[in-house]
């Protein structure tokens, strides 16, 4: 069973930075896609950033130019560097890994880490 463990969340002032980490129990290069999502109460989970196996990245419109997703295969870790944080970035951030099998896709989720942007 794949396990994803996030860390790095916390309280930060507007304009500040945080780096989230997601450590996988197996090789991250075995996943087709790894991504960060976020969710606030009463809203659907939204895609923040993703990175596919060839290294291409994708970002949600609200974080483009401020957030950067990256990976370190030797450490089975995916990062989310968050700069110029805004109160609207406050959410629980979840790590996601997607695998494709002949029978269909399979998703894995971490437990989430809280990010609060407030003065």
mmCIF file of C-alpha atoms in Angstrom:
data_model
loop_
_atom_site.group_PDB
_atom_site.id
_atom_site.type_symbol
_atom_site.label_atom_id
_atom_site.label_comp_id
_atom_site.label_asym_id
_atom_site.label_seq_id
_atom_site.Cartn_x
_atom_site.Cartn_y
_atom_site.Cartn_z
ATOM 1 C CA UNK A 1 0.000 0.000 0.000
ATOM 2 C CA UNK A 2 1.387 3.369 -1.042
ATOM 3 C CA UNK A 3 1.764 5.892 1.755
ATOM 4 C CA UNK A 4 2.195 9.617 1.275
ATOM 5 C CA UNK A 5 3.253 11.775 4.215
ATOM 6 C CA UNK A 6 3.066 15.557 3.995
ATOM 7 C CA UNK A 7 4.890 18.032 6.199
ATOM 8 C CA UNK A 8 5.867 21.679 6.245
ATOM 9 C CA UNK A 9 2.539 23.356 6.868
ATOM 10 C CA UNK A 10 2.014 26.027 9.465
ATOM 11 C CA UNK A 11 1.132 29.644 10.140
ATOM 12 C CA UNK A 12 2.765 32.315 8.008
ATOM 13 C CA UNK A 13 2.176 36.014 7.471
ATOM 14 C CA UNK A 14 0.949 37.365 4.141
ATOM 15 C CA UNK A 15 3.861 37.704 1.742
ATOM 16 C CA UNK A 16 5.775 34.923 3.447
ATOM 17 C CA UNK A 17 6.928 31.558 2.169
ATOM 18 C CA UNK A 18 6.553 27.898 3.070
ATOM 19 C CA UNK A 19 7.854 24.689 1.561
ATOM 20 C CA UNK A 20 5.704 21.583 1.766
ATOM 21 C CA UNK A 21 7.178 18.117 1.427
ATOM 22 C CA UNK A 22 5.526 14.847 0.474
ATOM 23 C CA UNK A 23 7.458 11.660 1.097
ATOM 24 C CA UNK A 24 6.250 8.521 -0.671
ATOM 25 C CA UNK A 25 6.758 4.978 0.570
ATOM 26 C CA UNK A 26 7.982 3.941 -2.872
ATOM 27 C CA UNK A 27 9.743 5.433 -5.860
ATOM 28 C CA UNK A 28 7.947 8.586 -6.987
ATOM 29 C CA UNK A 29 9.046 7.858 -10.546
ATOM 30 C CA UNK A 30 6.702 4.858 -10.523
ATOM 31 C CA UNK A 31 3.761 7.273 -10.456
ATOM 32 C CA UNK A 32 2.454 8.801 -13.654
ATOM 33 C CA UNK A 33 1.621 12.039 -11.869
ATOM 34 C CA UNK A 34 2.242 13.575 -8.481
ATOM 35 C CA UNK A 35 0.326 16.611 -7.415
ATOM 36 C CA UNK A 36 -0.660 18.975 -4.653
ATOM 37 C CA UNK A 37 -4.306 19.787 -4.025
ATOM 38 C CA UNK A 38 -5.892 22.040 -1.441
ATOM 39 C CA UNK A 39 -9.260 22.250 0.209
ATOM 40 C CA UNK A 40 -11.123 24.680 2.423
ATOM 41 C CA UNK A 41 -14.329 23.921 4.340
ATOM 42 C CA UNK A 42 -17.365 23.782 2.112
ATOM 43 C CA UNK A 43 -15.383 23.817 -1.109
ATOM 44 C CA UNK A 44 -14.211 21.124 -3.484
ATOM 45 C CA UNK A 45 -10.615 20.021 -3.489
ATOM 46 C CA UNK A 46 -8.721 21.987 -6.147
ATOM 47 C CA UNK A 47 -5.533 21.261 -8.039
ATOM 48 C CA UNK A 48 -2.636 23.478 -6.991
ATOM 49 C CA UNK A 49 0.222 21.961 -8.995
ATOM 50 C CA UNK A 50 1.196 18.719 -10.668
ATOM 51 C CA UNK A 51 4.301 17.110 -12.112
ATOM 52 C CA UNK A 52 4.244 14.181 -14.490
ATOM 53 C CA UNK A 53 6.828 11.475 -14.965
ATOM 54 C CA UNK A 54 8.658 13.356 -17.737
ATOM 55 C CA UNK A 55 9.014 16.404 -15.508
ATOM 56 C CA UNK A 56 6.383 18.633 -17.086
ATOM 57 C CA UNK A 57 4.483 20.750 -14.587
ATOM 58 C CA UNK A 58 1.065 22.352 -14.409
ATOM 59 C CA UNK A 59 -0.295 24.990 -12.036
ATOM 60 C CA UNK A 60 -3.653 26.304 -10.973
ATOM 61 C CA UNK A 61 -4.320 29.826 -12.205
ATOM 62 C CA UNK A 62 -4.391 31.289 -8.706
ATOM 63 C CA UNK A 63 -0.845 30.130 -7.871
ATOM 64 C CA UNK A 64 0.990 30.599 -11.165
ATOM 65 C CA UNK A 65 4.182 32.555 -10.688
ATOM 66 C CA UNK A 66 4.110 32.092 -6.912
ATOM 67 C CA UNK A 67 4.260 28.328 -6.318
ATOM 68 C CA UNK A 68 6.730 25.805 -7.683
ATOM 69 C CA UNK A 69 6.425 22.019 -7.666
ATOM 70 C CA UNK A 70 9.559 19.914 -7.816
ATOM 71 C CA UNK A 71 10.726 16.411 -6.985
ATOM 72 C CA UNK A 72 13.781 14.652 -5.658
ATOM 73 C CA UNK A 73 13.720 11.040 -6.803
ATOM 74 C CA UNK A 74 16.553 9.888 -4.563
ATOM 75 C CA UNK A 75 14.471 10.922 -1.543
ATOM 76 C CA UNK A 76 11.095 9.838 -2.964
ATOM 77 C CA UNK A 77 9.934 13.362 -2.214
ATOM 78 C CA UNK A 78 7.860 15.974 -3.977
ATOM 79 C CA UNK A 79 7.988 19.590 -2.827
ATOM 80 C CA UNK A 80 5.729 22.596 -3.135
ATOM 81 C CA UNK A 81 7.558 25.894 -2.686
ATOM 82 C CA UNK A 82 5.000 28.574 -1.891
ATOM 83 C CA UNK A 83 6.053 32.223 -2.110
ATOM 84 C CA UNK A 84 4.150 35.498 -1.789
ATOM 85 C CA UNK A 85 1.486 33.736 0.229
ATOM 86 C CA UNK A 86 -1.947 35.311 0.516
ATOM 87 C CA UNK A 87 -4.768 34.757 3.000
ATOM 88 C CA UNK A 88 -6.652 33.068 0.162
ATOM 89 C CA UNK A 89 -4.006 30.330 0.133
ATOM 90 C CA UNK A 90 -5.180 29.174 3.553
ATOM 91 C CA UNK A 91 -6.276 25.550 3.206
ATOM 92 C CA UNK A 92 -5.408 21.958 3.957
ATOM 93 C CA UNK A 93 -2.890 20.846 1.354
ATOM 94 C CA UNK A 94 -2.914 17.249 0.179
ATOM 95 C CA UNK A 95 -0.334 15.249 -1.716
ATOM 96 C CA UNK A 96 -1.651 13.009 -4.497
ATOM 97 C CA UNK A 97 -0.057 10.246 -6.546
ATOM 98 C CA UNK A 98 -1.622 8.695 -9.628
ATOM 99 C CA UNK A 99 -0.790 5.321 -11.123
ATOM 100 C CA UNK A 100 -2.152 3.817 -14.328
ATOM 101 C CA UNK A 101 -2.914 0.129 -14.586
ATOM 102 C CA UNK A 102 -4.499 -1.843 -17.439
ATOM 103 C CA UNK A 103 -7.594 -2.005 -15.237
ATOM 104 C CA UNK A 104 -7.638 1.782 -14.794
ATOM 105 C CA UNK A 105 -6.109 4.584 -12.742
ATOM 106 C CA UNK A 106 -5.448 4.376 -9.019
ATOM 107 C CA UNK A 107 -5.043 7.391 -6.770
ATOM 108 C CA UNK A 108 -3.282 7.733 -3.438
ATOM 109 C CA UNK A 109 -3.691 10.582 -0.953
ATOM 110 C CA UNK A 110 -1.766 11.853 2.016
ATOM 111 C CA UNK A 111 -3.392 12.920 5.258
ATOM 112 C CA UNK A 112 -3.005 16.646 4.538
ATOM 113 C CA UNK A 113 -1.130 19.509 6.143
ATOM 114 C CA UNK A 114 -2.695 22.798 7.254
ATOM 115 C CA UNK A 115 -1.418 26.057 5.811
ATOM 116 C CA UNK A 116 -2.704 29.254 7.398
ATOM 117 C CA UNK A 117 -1.804 32.654 6.006
ATOM 118 C CA UNK A 118 -2.707 35.378 8.453
ATOM 119 C CA UNK A 119 -1.290 38.448 10.117
#
